[in-house]
mmCIF file of C-alpha atoms in Angstrom:
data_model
loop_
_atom_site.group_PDB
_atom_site.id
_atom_site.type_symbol
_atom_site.label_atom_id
_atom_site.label_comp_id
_atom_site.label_asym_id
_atom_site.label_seq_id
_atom_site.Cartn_x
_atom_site.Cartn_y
_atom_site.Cartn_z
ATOM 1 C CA UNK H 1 0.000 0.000 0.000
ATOM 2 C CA UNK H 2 3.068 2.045 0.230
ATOM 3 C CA UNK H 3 3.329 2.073 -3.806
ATOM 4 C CA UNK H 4 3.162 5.540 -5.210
ATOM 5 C CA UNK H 5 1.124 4.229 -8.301
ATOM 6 C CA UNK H 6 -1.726 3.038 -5.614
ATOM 7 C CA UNK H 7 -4.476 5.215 -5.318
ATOM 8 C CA UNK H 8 -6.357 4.628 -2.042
ATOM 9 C CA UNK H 9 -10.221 4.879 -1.889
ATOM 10 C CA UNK H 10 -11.829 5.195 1.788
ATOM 11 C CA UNK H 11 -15.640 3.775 1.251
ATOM 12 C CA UNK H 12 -17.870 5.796 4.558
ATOM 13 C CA UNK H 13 -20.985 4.856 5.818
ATOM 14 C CA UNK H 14 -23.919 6.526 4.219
ATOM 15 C CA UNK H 15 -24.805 9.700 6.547
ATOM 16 C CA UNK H 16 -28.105 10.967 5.688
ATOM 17 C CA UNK H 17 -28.617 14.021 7.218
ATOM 18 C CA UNK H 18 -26.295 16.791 5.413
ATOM 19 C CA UNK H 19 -23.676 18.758 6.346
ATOM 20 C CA UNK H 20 -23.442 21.411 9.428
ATOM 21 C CA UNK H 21 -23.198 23.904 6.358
ATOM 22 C CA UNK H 22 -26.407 23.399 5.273
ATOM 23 C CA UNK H 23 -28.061 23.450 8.911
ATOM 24 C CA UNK H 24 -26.575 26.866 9.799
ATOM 25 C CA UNK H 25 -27.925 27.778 5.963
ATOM 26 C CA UNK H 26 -31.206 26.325 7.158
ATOM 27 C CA UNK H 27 -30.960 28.349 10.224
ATOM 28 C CA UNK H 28 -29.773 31.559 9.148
ATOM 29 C CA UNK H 29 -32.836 31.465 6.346
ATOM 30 C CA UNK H 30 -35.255 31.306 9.446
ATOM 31 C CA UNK H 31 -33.374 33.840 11.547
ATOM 32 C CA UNK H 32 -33.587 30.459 14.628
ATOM 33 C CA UNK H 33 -30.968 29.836 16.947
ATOM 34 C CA UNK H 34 -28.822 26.868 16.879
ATOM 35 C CA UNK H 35 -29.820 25.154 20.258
ATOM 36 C CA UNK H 36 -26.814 25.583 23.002
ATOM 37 C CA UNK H 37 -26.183 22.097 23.703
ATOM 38 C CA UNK H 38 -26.091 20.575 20.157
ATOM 39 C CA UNK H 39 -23.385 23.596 19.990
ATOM 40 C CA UNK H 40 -21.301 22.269 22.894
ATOM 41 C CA UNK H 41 -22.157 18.368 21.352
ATOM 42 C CA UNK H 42 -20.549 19.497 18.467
ATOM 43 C CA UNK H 43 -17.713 21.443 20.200
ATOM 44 C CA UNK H 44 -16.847 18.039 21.719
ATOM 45 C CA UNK H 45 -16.640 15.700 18.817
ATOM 46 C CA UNK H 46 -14.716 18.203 16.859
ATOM 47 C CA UNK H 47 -12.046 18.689 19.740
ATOM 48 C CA UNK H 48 -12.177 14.882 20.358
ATOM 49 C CA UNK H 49 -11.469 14.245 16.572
ATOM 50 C CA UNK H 50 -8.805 16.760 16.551
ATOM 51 C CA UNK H 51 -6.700 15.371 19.530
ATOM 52 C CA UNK H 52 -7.500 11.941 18.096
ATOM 53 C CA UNK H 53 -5.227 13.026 15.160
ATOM 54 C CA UNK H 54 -2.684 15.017 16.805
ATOM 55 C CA UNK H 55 -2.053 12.728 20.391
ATOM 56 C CA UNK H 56 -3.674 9.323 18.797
ATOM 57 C CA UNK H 57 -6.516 9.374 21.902
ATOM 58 C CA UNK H 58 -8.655 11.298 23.363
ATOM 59 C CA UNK H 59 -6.009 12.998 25.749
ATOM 60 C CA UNK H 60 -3.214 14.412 27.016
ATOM 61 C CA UNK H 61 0.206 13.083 26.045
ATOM 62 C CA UNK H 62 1.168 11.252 22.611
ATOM 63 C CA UNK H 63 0.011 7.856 22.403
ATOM 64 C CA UNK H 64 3.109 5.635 21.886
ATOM 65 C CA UNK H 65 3.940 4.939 17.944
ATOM 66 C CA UNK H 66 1.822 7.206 16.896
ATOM 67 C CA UNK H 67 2.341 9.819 13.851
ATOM 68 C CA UNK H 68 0.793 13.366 14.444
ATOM 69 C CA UNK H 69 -1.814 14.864 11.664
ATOM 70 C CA UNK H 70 -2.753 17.920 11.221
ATOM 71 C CA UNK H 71 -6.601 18.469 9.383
ATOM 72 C CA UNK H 72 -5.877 21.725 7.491
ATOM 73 C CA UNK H 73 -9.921 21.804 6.108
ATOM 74 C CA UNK H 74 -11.911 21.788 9.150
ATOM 75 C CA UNK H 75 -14.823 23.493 7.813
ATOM 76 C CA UNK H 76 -18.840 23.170 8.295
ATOM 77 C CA UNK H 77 -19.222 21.781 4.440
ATOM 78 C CA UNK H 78 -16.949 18.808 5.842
ATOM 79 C CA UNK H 79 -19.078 18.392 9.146
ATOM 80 C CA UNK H 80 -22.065 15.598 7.970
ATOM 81 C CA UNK H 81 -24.742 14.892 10.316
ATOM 82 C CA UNK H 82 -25.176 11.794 11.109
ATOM 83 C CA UNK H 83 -28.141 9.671 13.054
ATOM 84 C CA UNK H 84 -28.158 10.128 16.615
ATOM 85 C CA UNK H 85 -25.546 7.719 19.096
ATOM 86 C CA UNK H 86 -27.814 5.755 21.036
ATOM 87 C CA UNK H 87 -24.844 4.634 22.806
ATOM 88 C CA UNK H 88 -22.770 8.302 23.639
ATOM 89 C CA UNK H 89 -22.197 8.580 27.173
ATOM 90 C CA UNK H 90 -23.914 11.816 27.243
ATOM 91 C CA UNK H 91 -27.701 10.556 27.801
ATOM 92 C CA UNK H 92 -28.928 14.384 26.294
ATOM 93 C CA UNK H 93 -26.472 14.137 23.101
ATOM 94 C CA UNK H 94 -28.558 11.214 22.047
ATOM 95 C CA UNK H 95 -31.499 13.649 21.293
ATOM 96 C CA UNK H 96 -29.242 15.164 18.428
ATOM 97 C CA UNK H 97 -28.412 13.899 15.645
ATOM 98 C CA UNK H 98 -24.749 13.140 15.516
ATOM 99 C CA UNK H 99 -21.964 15.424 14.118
ATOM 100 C CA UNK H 100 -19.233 13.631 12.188
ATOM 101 C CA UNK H 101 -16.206 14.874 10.689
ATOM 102 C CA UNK H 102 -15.207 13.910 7.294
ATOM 103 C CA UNK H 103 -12.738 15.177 4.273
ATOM 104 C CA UNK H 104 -9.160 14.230 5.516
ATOM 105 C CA UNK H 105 -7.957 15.160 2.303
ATOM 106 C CA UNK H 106 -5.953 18.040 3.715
ATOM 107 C CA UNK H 107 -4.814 15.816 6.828
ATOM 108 C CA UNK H 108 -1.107 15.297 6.937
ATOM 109 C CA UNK H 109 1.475 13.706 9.066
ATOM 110 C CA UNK H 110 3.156 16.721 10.271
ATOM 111 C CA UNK H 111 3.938 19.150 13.143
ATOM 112 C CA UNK H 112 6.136 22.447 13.336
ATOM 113 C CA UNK H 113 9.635 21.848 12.717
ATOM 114 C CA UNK H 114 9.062 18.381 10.719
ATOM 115 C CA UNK H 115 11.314 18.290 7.592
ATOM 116 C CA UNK H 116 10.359 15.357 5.511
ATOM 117 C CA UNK H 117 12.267 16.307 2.494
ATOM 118 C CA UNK H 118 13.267 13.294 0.296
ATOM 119 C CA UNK H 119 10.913 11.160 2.131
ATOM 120 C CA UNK H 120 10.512 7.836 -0.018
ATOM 121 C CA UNK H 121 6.907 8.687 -0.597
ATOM 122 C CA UNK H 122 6.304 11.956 -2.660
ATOM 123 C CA UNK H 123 3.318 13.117 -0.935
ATOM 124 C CA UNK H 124 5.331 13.134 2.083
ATOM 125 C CA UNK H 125 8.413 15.042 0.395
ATOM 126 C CA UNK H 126 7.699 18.302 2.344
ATOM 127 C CA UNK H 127 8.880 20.473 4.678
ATOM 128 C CA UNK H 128 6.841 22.417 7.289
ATOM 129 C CA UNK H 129 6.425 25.637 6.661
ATOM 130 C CA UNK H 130 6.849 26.768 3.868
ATOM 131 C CA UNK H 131 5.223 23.718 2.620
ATOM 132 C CA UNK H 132 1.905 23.875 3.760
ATOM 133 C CA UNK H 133 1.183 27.788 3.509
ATOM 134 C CA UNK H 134 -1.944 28.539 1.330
ATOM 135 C CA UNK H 135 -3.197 25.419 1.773
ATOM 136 C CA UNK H 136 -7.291 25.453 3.358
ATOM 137 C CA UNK H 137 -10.049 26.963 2.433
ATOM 138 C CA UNK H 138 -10.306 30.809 2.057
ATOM 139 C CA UNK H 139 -12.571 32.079 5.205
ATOM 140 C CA UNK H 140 -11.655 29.108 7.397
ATOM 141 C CA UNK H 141 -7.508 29.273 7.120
ATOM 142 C CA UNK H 142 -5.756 30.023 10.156
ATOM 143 C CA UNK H 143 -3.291 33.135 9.964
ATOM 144 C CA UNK H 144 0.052 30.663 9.484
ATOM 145 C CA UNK H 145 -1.505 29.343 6.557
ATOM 146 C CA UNK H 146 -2.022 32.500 4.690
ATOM 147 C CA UNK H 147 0.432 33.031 1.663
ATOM 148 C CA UNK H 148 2.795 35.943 2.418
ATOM 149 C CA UNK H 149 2.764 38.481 -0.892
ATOM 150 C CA UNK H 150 -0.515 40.560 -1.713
ATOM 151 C CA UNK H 151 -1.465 39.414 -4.738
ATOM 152 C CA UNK H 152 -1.946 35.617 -3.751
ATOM 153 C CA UNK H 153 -3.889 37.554 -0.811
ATOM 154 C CA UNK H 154 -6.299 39.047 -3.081
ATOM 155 C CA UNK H 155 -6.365 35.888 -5.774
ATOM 156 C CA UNK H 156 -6.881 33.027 -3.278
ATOM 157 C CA UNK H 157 -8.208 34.423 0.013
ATOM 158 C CA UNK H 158 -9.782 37.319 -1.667
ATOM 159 C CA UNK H 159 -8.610 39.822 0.780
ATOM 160 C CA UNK H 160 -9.752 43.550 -0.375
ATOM 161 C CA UNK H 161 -6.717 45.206 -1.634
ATOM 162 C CA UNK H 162 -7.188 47.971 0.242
ATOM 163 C CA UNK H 163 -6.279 45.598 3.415
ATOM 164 C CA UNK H 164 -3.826 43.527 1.747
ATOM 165 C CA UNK H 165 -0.720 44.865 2.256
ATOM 166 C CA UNK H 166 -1.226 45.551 5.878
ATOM 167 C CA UNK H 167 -2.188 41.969 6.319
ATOM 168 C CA UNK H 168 1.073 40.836 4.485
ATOM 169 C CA UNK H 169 2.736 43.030 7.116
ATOM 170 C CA UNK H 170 1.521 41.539 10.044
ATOM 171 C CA UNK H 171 2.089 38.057 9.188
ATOM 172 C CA UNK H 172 6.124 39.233 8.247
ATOM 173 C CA UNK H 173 6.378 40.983 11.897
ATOM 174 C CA UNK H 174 3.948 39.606 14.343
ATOM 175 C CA UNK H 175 4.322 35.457 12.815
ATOM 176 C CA UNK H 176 8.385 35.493 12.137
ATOM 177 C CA UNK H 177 10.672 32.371 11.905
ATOM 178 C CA UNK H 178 11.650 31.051 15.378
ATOM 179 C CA UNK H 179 14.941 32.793 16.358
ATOM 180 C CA UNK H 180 18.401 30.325 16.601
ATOM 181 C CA UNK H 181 17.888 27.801 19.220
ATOM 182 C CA UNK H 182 14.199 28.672 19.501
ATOM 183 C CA UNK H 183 12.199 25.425 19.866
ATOM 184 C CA UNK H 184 8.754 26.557 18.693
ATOM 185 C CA UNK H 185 8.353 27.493 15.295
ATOM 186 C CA UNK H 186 4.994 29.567 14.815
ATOM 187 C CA UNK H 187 5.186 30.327 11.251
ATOM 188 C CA UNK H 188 4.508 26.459 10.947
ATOM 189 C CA UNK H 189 0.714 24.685 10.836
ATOM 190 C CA UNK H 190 0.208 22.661 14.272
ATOM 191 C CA UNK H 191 -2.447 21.493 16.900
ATOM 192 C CA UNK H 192 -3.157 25.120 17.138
ATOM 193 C CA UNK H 193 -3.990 25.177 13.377
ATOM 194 C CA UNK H 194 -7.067 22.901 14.136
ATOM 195 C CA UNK H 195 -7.905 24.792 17.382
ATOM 196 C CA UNK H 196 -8.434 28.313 15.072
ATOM 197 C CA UNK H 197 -10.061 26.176 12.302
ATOM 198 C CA UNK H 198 -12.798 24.417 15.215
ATOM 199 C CA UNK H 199 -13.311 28.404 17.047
ATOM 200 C CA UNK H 200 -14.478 29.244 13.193
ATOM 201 C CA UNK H 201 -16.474 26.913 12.850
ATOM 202 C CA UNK H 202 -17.805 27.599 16.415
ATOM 203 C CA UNK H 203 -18.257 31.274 15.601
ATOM 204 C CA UNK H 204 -20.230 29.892 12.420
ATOM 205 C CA UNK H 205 -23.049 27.946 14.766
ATOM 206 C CA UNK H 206 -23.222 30.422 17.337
ATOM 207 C CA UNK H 207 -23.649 33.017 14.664
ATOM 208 C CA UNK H 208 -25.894 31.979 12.160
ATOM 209 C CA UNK H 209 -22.953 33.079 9.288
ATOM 210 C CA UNK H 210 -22.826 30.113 7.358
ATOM 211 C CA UNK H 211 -19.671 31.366 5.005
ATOM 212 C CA UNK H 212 -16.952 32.369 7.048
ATOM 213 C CA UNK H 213 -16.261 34.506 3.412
ATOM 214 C CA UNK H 214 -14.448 32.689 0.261
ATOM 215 C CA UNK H 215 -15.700 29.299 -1.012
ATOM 216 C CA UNK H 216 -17.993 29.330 -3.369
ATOM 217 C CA UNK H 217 -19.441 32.906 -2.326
ATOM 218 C CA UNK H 218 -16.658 34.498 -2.727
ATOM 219 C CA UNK H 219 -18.605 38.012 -3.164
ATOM 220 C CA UNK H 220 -19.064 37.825 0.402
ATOM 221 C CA UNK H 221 -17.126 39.854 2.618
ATOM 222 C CA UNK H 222 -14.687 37.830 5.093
ATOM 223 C CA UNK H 223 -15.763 38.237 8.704
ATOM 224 C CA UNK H 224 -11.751 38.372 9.706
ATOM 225 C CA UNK H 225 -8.619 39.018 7.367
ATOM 226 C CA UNK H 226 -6.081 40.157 9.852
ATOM 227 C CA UNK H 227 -4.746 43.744 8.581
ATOM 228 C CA UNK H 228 -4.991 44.952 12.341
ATOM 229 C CA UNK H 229 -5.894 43.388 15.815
ATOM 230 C CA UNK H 230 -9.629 44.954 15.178
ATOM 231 C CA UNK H 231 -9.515 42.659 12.023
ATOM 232 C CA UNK H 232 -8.582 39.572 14.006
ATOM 233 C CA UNK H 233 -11.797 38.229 15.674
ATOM 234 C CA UNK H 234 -15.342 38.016 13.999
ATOM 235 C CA UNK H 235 -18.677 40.222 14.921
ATOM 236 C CA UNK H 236 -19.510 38.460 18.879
ATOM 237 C CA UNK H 237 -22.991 38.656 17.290
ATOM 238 C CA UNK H 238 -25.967 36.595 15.760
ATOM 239 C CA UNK H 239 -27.754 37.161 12.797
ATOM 240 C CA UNK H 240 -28.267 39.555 9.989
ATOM 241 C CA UNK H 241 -28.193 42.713 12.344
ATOM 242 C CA UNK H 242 -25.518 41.211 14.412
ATOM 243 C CA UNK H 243 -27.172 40.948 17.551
ATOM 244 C CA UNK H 244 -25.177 39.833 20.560
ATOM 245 C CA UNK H 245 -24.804 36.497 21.188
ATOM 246 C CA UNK H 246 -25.488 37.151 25.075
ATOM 247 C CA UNK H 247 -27.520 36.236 26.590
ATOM 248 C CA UNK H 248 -28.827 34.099 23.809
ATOM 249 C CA UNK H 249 -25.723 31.704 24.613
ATOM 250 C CA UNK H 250 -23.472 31.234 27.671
ATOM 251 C CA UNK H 251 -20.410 33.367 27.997
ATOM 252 C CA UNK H 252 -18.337 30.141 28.692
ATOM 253 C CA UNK H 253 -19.344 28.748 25.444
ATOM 254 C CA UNK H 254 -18.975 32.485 23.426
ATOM 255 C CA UNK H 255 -15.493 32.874 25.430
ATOM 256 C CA UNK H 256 -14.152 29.656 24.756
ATOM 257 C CA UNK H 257 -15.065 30.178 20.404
ATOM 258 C CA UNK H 258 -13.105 33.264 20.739
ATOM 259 C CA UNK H 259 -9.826 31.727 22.716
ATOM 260 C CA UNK H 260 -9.776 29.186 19.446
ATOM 261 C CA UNK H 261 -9.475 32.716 17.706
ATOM 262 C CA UNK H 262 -6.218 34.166 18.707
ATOM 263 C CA UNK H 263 -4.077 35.634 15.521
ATOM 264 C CA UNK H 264 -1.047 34.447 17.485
ATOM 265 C CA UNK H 265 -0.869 30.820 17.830
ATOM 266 C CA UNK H 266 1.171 31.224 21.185
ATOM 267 C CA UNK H 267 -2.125 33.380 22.104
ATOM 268 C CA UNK H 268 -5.178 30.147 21.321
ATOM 269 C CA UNK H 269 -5.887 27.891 23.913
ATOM 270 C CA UNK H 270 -4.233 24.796 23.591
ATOM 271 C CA UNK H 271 -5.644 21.784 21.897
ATOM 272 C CA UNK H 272 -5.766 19.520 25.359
ATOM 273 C CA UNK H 273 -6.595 22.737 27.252
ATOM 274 C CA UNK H 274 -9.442 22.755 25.171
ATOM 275 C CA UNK H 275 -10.283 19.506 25.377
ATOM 276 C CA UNK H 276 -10.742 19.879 29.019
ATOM 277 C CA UNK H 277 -12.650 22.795 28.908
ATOM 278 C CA UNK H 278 -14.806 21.347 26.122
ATOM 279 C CA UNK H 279 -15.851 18.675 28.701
ATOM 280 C CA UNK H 280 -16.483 20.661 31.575
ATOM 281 C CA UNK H 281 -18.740 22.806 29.683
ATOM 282 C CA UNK H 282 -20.746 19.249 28.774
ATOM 283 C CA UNK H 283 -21.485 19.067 32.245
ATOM 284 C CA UNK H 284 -22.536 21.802 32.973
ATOM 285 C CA UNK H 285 -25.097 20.735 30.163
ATOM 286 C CA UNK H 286 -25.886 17.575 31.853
ATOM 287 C CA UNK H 287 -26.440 19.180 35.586
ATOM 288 C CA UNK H 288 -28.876 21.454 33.955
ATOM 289 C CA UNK H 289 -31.195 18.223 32.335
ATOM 290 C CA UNK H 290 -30.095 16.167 35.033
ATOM 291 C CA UNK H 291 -33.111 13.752 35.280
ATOM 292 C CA UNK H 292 -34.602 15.024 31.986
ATOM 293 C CA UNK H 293 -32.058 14.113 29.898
ATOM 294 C CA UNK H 294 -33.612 12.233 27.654
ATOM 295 C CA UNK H 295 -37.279 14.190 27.719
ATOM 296 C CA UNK H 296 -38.653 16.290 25.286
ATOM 297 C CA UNK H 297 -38.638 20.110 26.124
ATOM 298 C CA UNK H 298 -39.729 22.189 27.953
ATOM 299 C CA UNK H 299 -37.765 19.422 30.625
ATOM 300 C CA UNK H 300 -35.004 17.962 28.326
ATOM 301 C CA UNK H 301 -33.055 19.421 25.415
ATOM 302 C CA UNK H 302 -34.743 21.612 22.722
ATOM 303 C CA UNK H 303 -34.545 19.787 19.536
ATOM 304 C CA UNK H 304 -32.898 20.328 16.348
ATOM 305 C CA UNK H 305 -34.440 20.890 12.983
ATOM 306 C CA UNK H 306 -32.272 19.306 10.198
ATOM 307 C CA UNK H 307 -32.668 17.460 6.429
ATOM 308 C CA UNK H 308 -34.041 13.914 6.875
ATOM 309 C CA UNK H 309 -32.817 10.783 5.219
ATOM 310 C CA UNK H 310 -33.319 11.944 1.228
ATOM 311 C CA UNK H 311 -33.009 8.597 0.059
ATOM 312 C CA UNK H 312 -34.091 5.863 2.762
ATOM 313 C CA UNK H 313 -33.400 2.470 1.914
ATOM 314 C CA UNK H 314 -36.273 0.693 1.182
ATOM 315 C CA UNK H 315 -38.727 3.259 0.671
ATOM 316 C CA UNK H 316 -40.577 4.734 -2.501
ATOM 317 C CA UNK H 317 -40.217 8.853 -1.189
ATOM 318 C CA UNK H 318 -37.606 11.673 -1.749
ATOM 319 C CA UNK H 319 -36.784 13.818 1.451
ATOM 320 C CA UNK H 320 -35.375 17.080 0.483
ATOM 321 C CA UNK H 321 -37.106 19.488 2.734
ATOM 322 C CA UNK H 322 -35.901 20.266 6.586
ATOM 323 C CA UNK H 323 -37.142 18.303 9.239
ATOM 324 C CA UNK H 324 -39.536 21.213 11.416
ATOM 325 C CA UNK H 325 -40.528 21.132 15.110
#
């Protein structure tokens, strides 16, 4: 399987429901809310997928043998939504349906500082950086992914040129090459690449903004391009007339978006950090259902409206309309 001439196919499970894209679309259209704790449910399987790749578990410390990845596309069009998990641990996430990642096309086995130049296998023949710079999808790129010169600025992230050059001028003073006998290189893409990808995608739910800017609307103006520090962060608000997100959702779930957020990387919260905080927020979820877990509101969670099965197996009918409650 190591042969360069193989070409390796991955066949998934069917997933019927869509992708998170298309539920904050649905969302958005209706001016709702994405319920709070399908936001935190999600929170926790992206973080959990995340450290999966970088430590090889679910936690701290790297798992014996294991080769680090870094997902460079973590995005709500590769988010599909899945049936509920009769069996998570988390009796009230098995109201939701279930969030799974997918698209590890732009997953590699890297971390800062790797030089794999030569390697015997050419899509491993890389160094990182430079290697990996422009490479994600414009709107959901972390800021040591961005190319460095304005005019791939303005042709692949479709940064106004107005902005541009000041970007360009923070990454070159604010994100330099680690200085002789520096360890941490944060010009390079790392766990803290998928930490600023996840708070996007966050700030996506909690916001109802289903872009992020670039893609295939790339008329759309990008919520953050990083000319200045007032550039750095997204509106903290909901909606078309950006409306606050408090109190319509809990500052520890807002606050903890925006740590994912930092321009700097040395700034984010770390990936197991995260992790940790990802879970305590859960239960906080689960002490407010306590009993009614598993009941239908007002008691147990609200519910969440997405696209059902389009094509179920075995039956003569075409689903292509939201699920409503």
């Amino acid at each position: 399987m190591d042969d360069n001439n193989i070409i390796k196919f991955v066949a998934t499970k069917w997933i019927p429901h869509g992708t998170l894209l298309s539920l904050i679309w649905s969302y958005s259209q209706d001016d709702y809310l994405i319920p709070e704790p399908f936001i935190w449910y999600c929170f926790k399987v992206f973080v959990e997928v995340a450290l999966v790749c970088w430590n090889g578990h679910a936690g701290r410390g790297l798992q014996a043998g294991w080769d680090r990845i870094v997902n460079l596309d973590i995005k709500p069009d590769n988010i599909f939504i899945d049936v509920n998990d009769t069996t998570e641990p988390m009796l009230w996430a098995r109201q939701y349906p279930h969030p799974k990642v997918g698209d590890f096309g732009m997953a590699y086995f890297t971390e800062q500082g790797r030089d794999e130049r030569g390697h015997s296998n050419f899509y491993r023949d890389r160094v990182n950086l430079p290697d990996f710079r422009e490479w994600g999808t414009p709107g959901h790129m972390a800021p040591e992914c961005l190319g460095r010169n304005v005019g791939s600025l303005q042709a692949i992230w479709h940064i106004t040129p107005a902005r541009a050059p000041e970007t360009v001028k923070r990454l070159n003073t604010e994100l330099m090459p680690p200085l002789p006998g520096a360890t941490t290189d944060y010009t390079a893409v790392n766990s803290w690449t998928m930490v600023w990808e996840i708070g996007m995608v966050m700030w996506n739910m909690l916001s109802g903004n289903h872009l992020g800017g670039g893609g295939q609307d790339r008329e759309k103006k990008l919520v953050t391009d990083f000319s200045s520090p007032t550039r750095d962060y997204p509106p903290r608000g909901v909606g078309r007339e950006w409306a606050d997100f408090r109190p319509a959702y809990s500052g520890r779930l807002v606050e903890l978006a925006y740590q994912c957020l930092a321009f700097h990387p040395a700034d984010r919260i770390d990936l197991e950090d995260l992790w940790d905080e990802v879970l305590a927020g859960c239960q906080d979820i689960t002490n407010v259902y306590g009993a009614n877990q598993q009941n239908a509101p007002p008691l147990g969670p609200n519910p969440v409206s997405h696209v059902a099965d389009k094509y179920p197996v075995g039956e003569n009918v075409l689903n292509d309309v939201p699920t409503r409650y």
